[in-house]
């Protein structure tokens, strides 16, 4: 397991906070996710109408991790800050480009902790979690010879982020994935993203 | 893999990320059959309850299985796998061994609806990691007693 020193921004006072990006997602992280994220999601489901539930409320991370461990080319990443799990991501290095036009590193799942989502908590506890996970995917894509190219299916509520903020190329709705919109970073876009994040 | 970005990259990232959602992956329709997260947390909490009560009695999984007339594999799954749904007969057997109300144990296992389930905070405190064997630490003993007290509160209130 390799750790990278990163920073997040505390939502309450906009100060920089030291954090760690880990290129691993193990049993302890899973337990942390289940004991800290799930109760918050449960609370949201109890108190908010269905259309305001997090779009990933149903995700079964234990199954996802179990599948990832048995599947060639899948890698887990997470961000830890002040002892808490702030975001998690699963990547697929073997799923080569049947979605787009060239070989890409595919982002299977990406989620931030519920308290880092402005739709649940304002201000969020930490900002820049999602952007940093995308940066990690781009970096791994470069390391693995994909030249920074990544692909992902955005959840409906996140399209603005990938399209307008990240400036990813819209490939279009994917009928194989309930018409979720599929996006890709070209090599040039990925390099620009790491050099200076976000389009606007 | 090493990510090596300067401080100002993160400042810009946070500012420009704004109020956007960032999730990527599968939509709800794709996994309607998956175990809901709400059940996962209930099972996780119930697994911790069984584990701590078993250790309090100084029993191994096999010994508890014998006393509860349940399969050891089922008990292991209850303690280790929050996606495992406990069998009602096993929960009933466990209630007998632990001297707790079967109805309350069914509620704690997510097999019956509770009128006043223990508040989330209590369950969160309780559902922390625990060793599989050995006597209870003072913290574990306290967490166990507090959780059971909350679990039984509704029942006591009726008397």
CSV table of C-alpha atoms in Angstrom, one decimal:
chain,number,residue,atom,x,y,z
A,1,UNK,CA,0.0,0.0,0.0
A,2,UNK,CA,1.4,3.4,-1.0
A,3,UNK,CA,0.4,6.6,0.6
A,4,UNK,CA,0.5,10.1,-0.9
A,5,UNK,CA,0.4,13.3,1.1
A,6,UNK,CA,-2.5,15.4,-0.1
A,7,UNK,CA,-4.6,18.3,1.2
A,8,UNK,CA,-8.3,18.8,1.6
A,9,UNK,CA,-10.1,22.1,2.4
A,10,UNK,CA,-12.2,22.3,5.5
A,11,UNK,CA,-15.6,23.5,4.5
A,12,UNK,CA,-16.3,25.5,7.7
A,13,UNK,CA,-13.3,27.9,7.4
A,14,UNK,CA,-11.7,27.1,4.0
A,15,UNK,CA,-8.4,26.1,5.7
A,16,UNK,CA,-6.1,23.5,4.2
A,17,UNK,CA,-6.0,20.2,6.1
A,18,UNK,CA,-3.4,17.5,5.6
A,19,UNK,CA,-4.8,14.2,4.4
A,20,UNK,CA,-3.6,10.9,2.8
A,21,UNK,CA,-4.5,9.2,-0.4
A,22,UNK,CA,-4.0,5.4,-0.2
A,23,UNK,CA,-3.8,3.2,-3.2
A,24,UNK,CA,-5.8,0.5,-1.3
A,25,UNK,CA,-9.3,-0.1,0.0
A,26,UNK,CA,-9.1,-2.9,2.6
A,27,UNK,CA,-11.3,-4.6,5.2
A,28,UNK,CA,-10.7,-1.8,7.8
A,29,UNK,CA,-11.7,0.9,5.3
A,30,UNK,CA,-14.8,-1.1,4.5
A,31,UNK,CA,-15.7,-1.4,8.1
A,32,UNK,CA,-15.2,2.3,8.6
A,33,UNK,CA,-17.4,3.0,5.6
A,34,UNK,CA,-20.1,0.7,7.0
A,35,UNK,CA,-20.0,2.2,10.5
A,36,UNK,CA,-19.7,5.8,9.6
A,37,UNK,CA,-21.2,6.5,6.2
A,38,UNK,CA,-24.1,4.1,6.4
A,39,UNK,CA,-25.7,5.7,9.5
A,40,UNK,CA,-25.7,9.1,7.9
A,41,UNK,CA,-27.2,7.8,4.7
A,42,UNK,CA,-29.8,6.0,6.8
A,43,UNK,CA,-30.6,9.3,8.6
A,44,UNK,CA,-31.0,11.1,5.3
A,45,UNK,CA,-33.4,8.4,4.0
A,46,UNK,CA,-35.5,8.7,7.1
A,47,UNK,CA,-35.7,12.5,7.0
A,48,UNK,CA,-35.7,13.5,3.4
A,49,UNK,CA,-38.0,12.7,0.5
A,50,UNK,CA,-36.9,10.0,-1.9
A,51,UNK,CA,-35.8,12.4,-4.6
A,52,UNK,CA,-33.2,13.8,-2.2
A,53,UNK,CA,-31.6,10.5,-1.2
A,54,UNK,CA,-28.0,10.1,-2.3
A,55,UNK,CA,-27.9,8.4,-5.7
A,56,UNK,CA,-25.6,5.8,-4.5
A,57,UNK,CA,-27.6,4.9,-1.3
A,58,UNK,CA,-28.0,1.3,-2.5
A,59,UNK,CA,-24.3,0.6,-3.2
A,60,UNK,CA,-23.0,-2.6,-1.6
A,61,UNK,CA,-19.3,-1.8,-1.1
A,62,UNK,CA,-18.6,-5.2,0.5
A,63,UNK,CA,-19.8,-6.9,-2.7
A,64,UNK,CA,-17.9,-4.4,-4.9
A,65,UNK,CA,-14.7,-5.0,-3.0
A,66,UNK,CA,-15.1,-8.8,-2.9
A,67,UNK,CA,-15.6,-8.7,-6.7
A,68,UNK,CA,-12.6,-6.4,-7.1
A,69,UNK,CA,-10.4,-8.8,-5.2
A,70,UNK,CA,-11.4,-11.6,-7.5
A,71,UNK,CA,-11.1,-9.6,-10.7
A,72,UNK,CA,-7.8,-9.1,-12.5
A,73,UNK,CA,-6.9,-5.4,-12.9
A,74,UNK,CA,-9.2,-3.8,-10.3
A,75,UNK,CA,-7.7,-1.4,-7.8
A,76,UNK,CA,-9.1,0.4,-4.8
A,77,UNK,CA,-8.3,3.9,-3.6
A,78,UNK,CA,-9.4,5.9,-0.6
A,79,UNK,CA,-8.8,9.3,1.1
A,80,UNK,CA,-8.3,9.4,4.9
A,81,UNK,CA,-8.3,12.7,6.8
A,82,UNK,CA,-8.4,13.3,10.6
A,83,UNK,CA,-9.0,9.6,11.1
A,84,UNK,CA,-12.1,9.4,8.9
A,85,UNK,CA,-12.7,7.8,5.5
A,86,UNK,CA,-13.5,10.7,3.3
A,87,UNK,CA,-13.9,9.1,-0.1
A,88,UNK,CA,-13.5,5.8,-1.9
A,89,UNK,CA,-12.9,4.7,-5.5
A,90,UNK,CA,-12.6,1.5,-7.5
A,91,UNK,CA,-10.8,1.4,-10.8
A,92,UNK,CA,-10.7,-1.1,-13.6
A,93,UNK,CA,-7.5,-1.4,-15.6
A,94,UNK,CA,-8.6,-4.4,-17.6
A,95,UNK,CA,-11.8,-2.9,-19.0
A,96,UNK,CA,-10.3,-1.5,-22.2
A,97,UNK,CA,-12.3,0.8,-24.3
A,98,UNK,CA,-15.4,-0.8,-25.4
A,99,UNK,CA,-17.1,2.3,-24.2
A,100,UNK,CA,-15.1,4.9,-26.0
A,101,UNK,CA,-12.8,5.0,-28.9
A,102,UNK,CA,-9.4,4.2,-27.2
A,103,UNK,CA,-8.0,2.4,-24.3
A,104,UNK,CA,-8.9,4.0,-21.0
A,105,UNK,CA,-8.7,3.4,-17.3
A,106,UNK,CA,-12.3,3.0,-16.2
A,107,UNK,CA,-13.6,4.4,-12.9
A,108,UNK,CA,-16.0,1.7,-11.7
A,109,UNK,CA,-17.2,3.5,-8.6
A,110,UNK,CA,-16.4,6.8,-7.0
A,111,UNK,CA,-18.1,8.2,-3.9
A,112,UNK,CA,-17.4,10.7,-1.2
A,113,UNK,CA,-18.4,10.4,2.5
A,114,UNK,CA,-22.0,11.7,3.0
A,115,UNK,CA,-20.7,14.7,5.2
A,116,UNK,CA,-18.6,15.8,2.2
A,117,UNK,CA,-21.6,16.2,0.0
A,118,UNK,CA,-23.2,19.7,-0.2
A,119,UNK,CA,-26.6,18.1,-0.9
A,120,UNK,CA,-26.4,16.5,2.6
A,121,UNK,CA,-24.3,18.9,4.6
A,122,UNK,CA,-23.6,22.6,4.1
A,123,UNK,CA,-20.8,23.5,4.2
A,124,UNK,CA,-19.4,20.0,3.6
A,125,UNK,CA,-16.8,18.9,6.2
A,126,UNK,CA,-14.1,18.6,3.5
A,127,UNK,CA,-13.9,19.9,0.0
A,128,UNK,CA,-11.8,18.6,-3.0
A,129,UNK,CA,-12.3,14.9,-2.1
A,130,UNK,CA,-13.9,14.0,-5.5
A,131,UNK,CA,-11.5,16.1,-7.6
A,132,UNK,CA,-8.5,14.4,-5.8
A,133,UNK,CA,-9.8,10.9,-6.5
A,134,UNK,CA,-10.2,11.8,-10.2
A,135,UNK,CA,-6.7,13.1,-10.1
A,136,UNK,CA,-5.5,9.8,-8.6
A,137,UNK,CA,-7.3,8.0,-11.5
A,138,UNK,CA,-5.6,10.2,-14.0
A,139,UNK,CA,-2.2,9.6,-12.4
A,140,UNK,CA,-2.6,5.8,-12.3
A,141,UNK,CA,-3.7,6.0,-16.0
A,142,UNK,CA,-0.4,7.7,-16.8
A,143,UNK,CA,1.6,5.2,-14.7
A,144,UNK,CA,-0.1,2.3,-16.4
A,145,UNK,CA,0.5,3.5,-19.9
A,146,UNK,CA,-3.0,4.9,-20.7
A,147,UNK,CA,-1.5,8.4,-21.0
A,148,UNK,CA,-4.0,9.9,-18.5
A,149,UNK,CA,-7.1,8.7,-20.4
A,150,UNK,CA,-9.9,7.7,-18.0
A,151,UNK,CA,-13.6,6.9,-18.6
A,152,UNK,CA,-16.6,6.8,-16.3
A,153,UNK,CA,-20.4,6.8,-16.1
A,154,UNK,CA,-21.5,9.8,-14.1
A,155,UNK,CA,-24.4,9.4,-11.7
A,156,UNK,CA,-27.2,11.8,-12.9
A,157,UNK,CA,-26.6,14.4,-10.3
A,158,UNK,CA,-22.9,14.6,-11.0
A,159,UNK,CA,-23.0,15.3,-14.8
A,160,UNK,CA,-22.4,19.0,-14.2
A,161,UNK,CA,-19.2,18.2,-12.4
A,162,UNK,CA,-17.7,16.0,-15.1
A,163,UNK,CA,-19.0,18.0,-18.0
A,164,UNK,CA,-18.7,21.6,-16.9
A,165,UNK,CA,-16.2,21.5,-14.2
A,166,UNK,CA,-13.7,18.8,-15.3
A,167,UNK,CA,-14.3,19.5,-18.9
A,168,UNK,CA,-14.5,15.8,-19.8
A,169,UNK,CA,-15.6,14.7,-23.3
A,170,UNK,CA,-19.3,13.6,-23.4
A,171,UNK,CA,-19.4,10.3,-25.2
A,172,UNK,CA,-23.2,10.0,-24.6
A,173,UNK,CA,-25.9,8.0,-22.8
A,174,UNK,CA,-25.0,4.3,-22.4
A,175,UNK,CA,-28.0,1.9,-22.8
A,176,UNK,CA,-25.9,-0.8,-21.1
A,177,UNK,CA,-25.8,1.3,-17.9
A,178,UNK,CA,-29.4,2.6,-17.7
A,179,UNK,CA,-28.5,5.4,-20.0
A,180,UNK,CA,-26.0,6.9,-17.6
A,181,UNK,CA,-23.9,9.4,-19.5
A,182,UNK,CA,-20.4,8.1,-20.3
A,183,UNK,CA,-17.5,10.6,-20.2
A,184,UNK,CA,-13.8,10.4,-21.1
A,185,UNK,CA,-10.7,12.4,-20.5
A,186,UNK,CA,-8.4,12.5,-23.5
A,187,UNK,CA,-4.7,12.5,-22.8
A,188,UNK,CA,-4.6,16.3,-23.4
A,189,UNK,CA,-7.5,17.0,-21.1
A,190,UNK,CA,-6.0,14.8,-18.4
A,191,UNK,CA,-2.7,16.5,-18.5
A,192,UNK,CA,-4.4,19.9,-18.4
A,193,UNK,CA,-6.5,18.7,-15.4
A,194,UNK,CA,-3.5,17.7,-13.4
A,195,UNK,CA,-1.7,20.9,-14.3
A,196,UNK,CA,-4.6,23.1,-13.3
A,197,UNK,CA,-7.7,21.5,-12.1
A,198,UNK,CA,-11.1,22.2,-13.5
A,199,UNK,CA,-12.4,24.0,-16.5
A,200,UNK,CA,-14.3,26.9,-14.9
B,1,UNK,CA,1.2,5.0,-7.3
B,2,UNK,CA,2.2,8.4,-6.0
B,3,UNK,CA,0.2,11.5,-6.4
B,4,UNK,CA,2.3,14.6,-6.1
B,5,UNK,CA,0.4,17.8,-6.5
B,6,UNK,CA,1.2,21.3,-5.0
B,7,UNK,CA,-0.9,22.8,-2.3
B,8,UNK,CA,-2.4,25.4,-4.5
B,9,UNK,CA,-3.8,22.6,-6.8
B,10,UNK,CA,-6.1,21.6,-3.9
B,11,UNK,CA,-7.1,25.1,-3.1
B,12,UNK,CA,-8.2,25.7,-6.7
B,13,UNK,CA,-9.8,22.3,-6.8
B,14,UNK,CA,-11.9,22.9,-3.7
B,15,UNK,CA,-13.0,26.4,-4.9
B,16,UNK,CA,-14.0,25.3,-8.3
B,17,UNK,CA,-15.6,22.0,-7.3
B,18,UNK,CA,-18.3,24.2,-5.7
B,19,UNK,CA,-21.6,22.4,-4.7
B,20,UNK,CA,-21.3,19.7,-7.3
B,21,UNK,CA,-22.0,16.0,-6.7
B,22,UNK,CA,-19.2,13.8,-7.9
B,23,UNK,CA,-20.5,10.2,-7.8
B,24,UNK,CA,-19.7,7.8,-10.6
B,25,UNK,CA,-20.9,4.2,-11.0
B,26,UNK,CA,-24.1,2.3,-11.1
B,27,UNK,CA,-27.6,3.9,-10.9
B,28,UNK,CA,-30.2,2.5,-8.5
B,29,UNK,CA,-32.1,0.6,-11.2
B,30,UNK,CA,-29.1,-1.6,-11.8
B,31,UNK,CA,-29.0,-3.1,-8.4
B,32,UNK,CA,-32.5,-3.1,-7.0
B,33,UNK,CA,-31.9,-6.6,-5.6
B,34,UNK,CA,-28.9,-5.5,-3.6
B,35,UNK,CA,-29.1,-5.5,0.2
B,36,UNK,CA,-30.2,-2.0,1.3
B,37,UNK,CA,-27.6,0.0,3.3
B,38,UNK,CA,-30.1,0.4,6.1
B,39,UNK,CA,-30.2,-3.4,6.6
B,40,UNK,CA,-26.4,-3.6,6.4
B,41,UNK,CA,-26.0,-1.3,9.4
B,42,UNK,CA,-28.7,-3.3,11.3
B,43,UNK,CA,-26.9,-6.6,10.6
B,44,UNK,CA,-23.5,-5.1,11.5
B,45,UNK,CA,-24.8,-3.9,14.9
B,46,UNK,CA,-26.5,-7.2,15.5
B,47,UNK,CA,-23.3,-9.0,14.7
B,48,UNK,CA,-21.4,-7.0,17.2
B,49,UNK,CA,-24.1,-7.7,19.8
B,50,UNK,CA,-23.8,-11.4,19.3
B,51,UNK,CA,-20.0,-11.3,19.3
B,52,UNK,CA,-19.7,-9.3,22.5
B,53,UNK,CA,-22.4,-11.4,24.3
B,54,UNK,CA,-20.6,-14.6,23.3
B,55,UNK,CA,-17.3,-13.3,24.6
B,56,UNK,CA,-18.9,-12.2,27.8
B,57,UNK,CA,-20.0,-15.7,28.3
B,58,UNK,CA,-16.6,-17.0,27.4
B,59,UNK,CA,-17.9,-19.2,24.6
B,60,UNK,CA,-16.4,-20.1,21.3
B,61,UNK,CA,-18.5,-20.0,18.1
B,62,UNK,CA,-18.9,-23.8,18.3
B,63,UNK,CA,-20.0,-23.8,21.9
B,64,UNK,CA,-22.5,-21.0,21.2
B,65,UNK,CA,-23.8,-23.0,18.2
B,66,UNK,CA,-24.4,-26.0,20.4
B,67,UNK,CA,-26.2,-24.1,23.1
B,68,UNK,CA,-28.3,-22.1,20.6
B,69,UNK,CA,-29.0,-25.2,18.5
B,70,UNK,CA,-27.7,-23.3,15.5
B,71,UNK,CA,-25.1,-23.9,12.8
B,72,UNK,CA,-21.7,-22.6,13.6
B,73,UNK,CA,-21.4,-21.3,10.0
B,74,UNK,CA,-24.5,-19.2,10.5
B,75,UNK,CA,-23.2,-17.7,13.7
B,76,UNK,CA,-19.8,-16.9,12.0
B,77,UNK,CA,-21.7,-15.2,9.2
B,78,UNK,CA,-23.8,-13.2,11.7
B,79,UNK,CA,-20.7,-11.9,13.4
B,80,UNK,CA,-18.6,-11.3,10.3
B,81,UNK,CA,-20.8,-10.5,7.4
B,82,UNK,CA,-23.2,-7.5,7.6
B,83,UNK,CA,-24.8,-8.6,4.3
B,84,UNK,CA,-25.9,-11.9,5.9
B,85,UNK,CA,-29.6,-12.0,7.0
B,86,UNK,CA,-29.9,-14.0,10.2
B,87,UNK,CA,-32.3,-17.0,10.3
B,88,UNK,CA,-35.2,-16.4,12.8
B,89,UNK,CA,-34.6,-19.8,14.4
B,90,UNK,CA,-31.0,-18.9,15.1
B,91,UNK,CA,-32.0,-15.5,16.6
B,92,UNK,CA,-34.5,-17.2,18.8
B,93,UNK,CA,-31.9,-19.7,20.0
B,94,UNK,CA,-29.4,-16.9,20.7
B,95,UNK,CA,-32.1,-15.0,22.7
B,96,UNK,CA,-32.5,-18.1,24.9
B,97,UNK,CA,-28.8,-18.4,25.5
B,98,UNK,CA,-28.2,-14.7,26.2
B,99,UNK,CA,-31.4,-14.4,28.4
B,100,UNK,CA,-32.8,-11.6,26.3
B,101,UNK,CA,-36.4,-11.2,24.9
B,102,UNK,CA,-36.7,-13.0,21.6
B,103,UNK,CA,-38.9,-10.2,20.3
B,104,UNK,CA,-36.2,-7.7,21.1
B,105,UNK,CA,-33.5,-9.9,19.5
B,106,UNK,CA,-35.7,-10.2,16.4
B,107,UNK,CA,-35.9,-6.4,16.2
B,108,UNK,CA,-32.2,-6.0,16.7
B,109,UNK,CA,-31.5,-8.5,13.9
B,110,UNK,CA,-33.8,-6.6,11.6
B,111,UNK,CA,-36.3,-9.4,11.4
B,112,UNK,CA,-39.1,-7.4,13.1
B,113,UNK,CA,-40.0,-3.8,13.2
B,114,UNK,CA,-39.2,-2.0,16.4
B,115,UNK,CA,-41.5,0.8,17.7
B,116,UNK,CA,-38.6,2.5,19.4
B,117,UNK,CA,-35.3,1.2,18.1
B,118,UNK,CA,-32.1,2.3,19.9
B,119,UNK,CA,-31.1,5.8,18.7
B,120,UNK,CA,-28.6,5.9,15.9
B,121,UNK,CA,-25.8,7.4,18.1
B,122,UNK,CA,-26.0,4.4,20.5
B,123,UNK,CA,-25.8,2.0,17.6
B,124,UNK,CA,-22.9,3.8,16.0
B,125,UNK,CA,-21.0,3.7,19.3
B,126,UNK,CA,-21.8,0.1,19.6
B,127,UNK,CA,-20.9,-1.0,16.1
B,128,UNK,CA,-17.2,-0.5,16.4
B,129,UNK,CA,-14.6,-3.1,15.6
B,130,UNK,CA,-14.2,-5.8,18.2
B,131,UNK,CA,-11.8,-8.8,18.6
B,132,UNK,CA,-13.2,-12.2,17.9
B,133,UNK,CA,-12.0,-13.8,21.1
B,134,UNK,CA,-11.0,-13.0,24.7
B,135,UNK,CA,-12.6,-11.3,27.7
B,136,UNK,CA,-14.4,-8.0,27.2
B,137,UNK,CA,-12.4,-4.8,27.8
B,138,UNK,CA,-14.0,-2.2,30.1
B,139,UNK,CA,-15.0,-0.1,27.1
B,140,UNK,CA,-16.6,-3.1,25.3
B,141,UNK,CA,-18.4,-4.1,28.5
B,142,UNK,CA,-19.7,-0.5,28.8
B,143,UNK,CA,-20.8,-0.3,25.2
B,144,UNK,CA,-22.6,-3.7,25.5
B,145,UNK,CA,-24.5,-2.7,28.6
B,146,UNK,CA,-25.5,0.6,27.2
B,147,UNK,CA,-26.7,-0.9,24.0
B,148,UNK,CA,-28.7,-3.6,25.7
B,149,UNK,CA,-30.2,-1.1,28.1
B,150,UNK,CA,-31.3,1.0,25.2
B,151,UNK,CA,-32.7,-2.0,23.4
B,152,UNK,CA,-34.7,-3.0,26.4
B,153,UNK,CA,-35.9,0.4,27.4
B,154,UNK,CA,-39.2,0.1,25.4
B,155,UNK,CA,-40.0,-3.2,27.1
B,156,UNK,CA,-39.3,-1.8,30.6
B,157,UNK,CA,-41.5,1.2,29.9
B,158,UNK,CA,-44.5,-1.0,29.4
B,159,UNK,CA,-44.2,-2.6,32.8
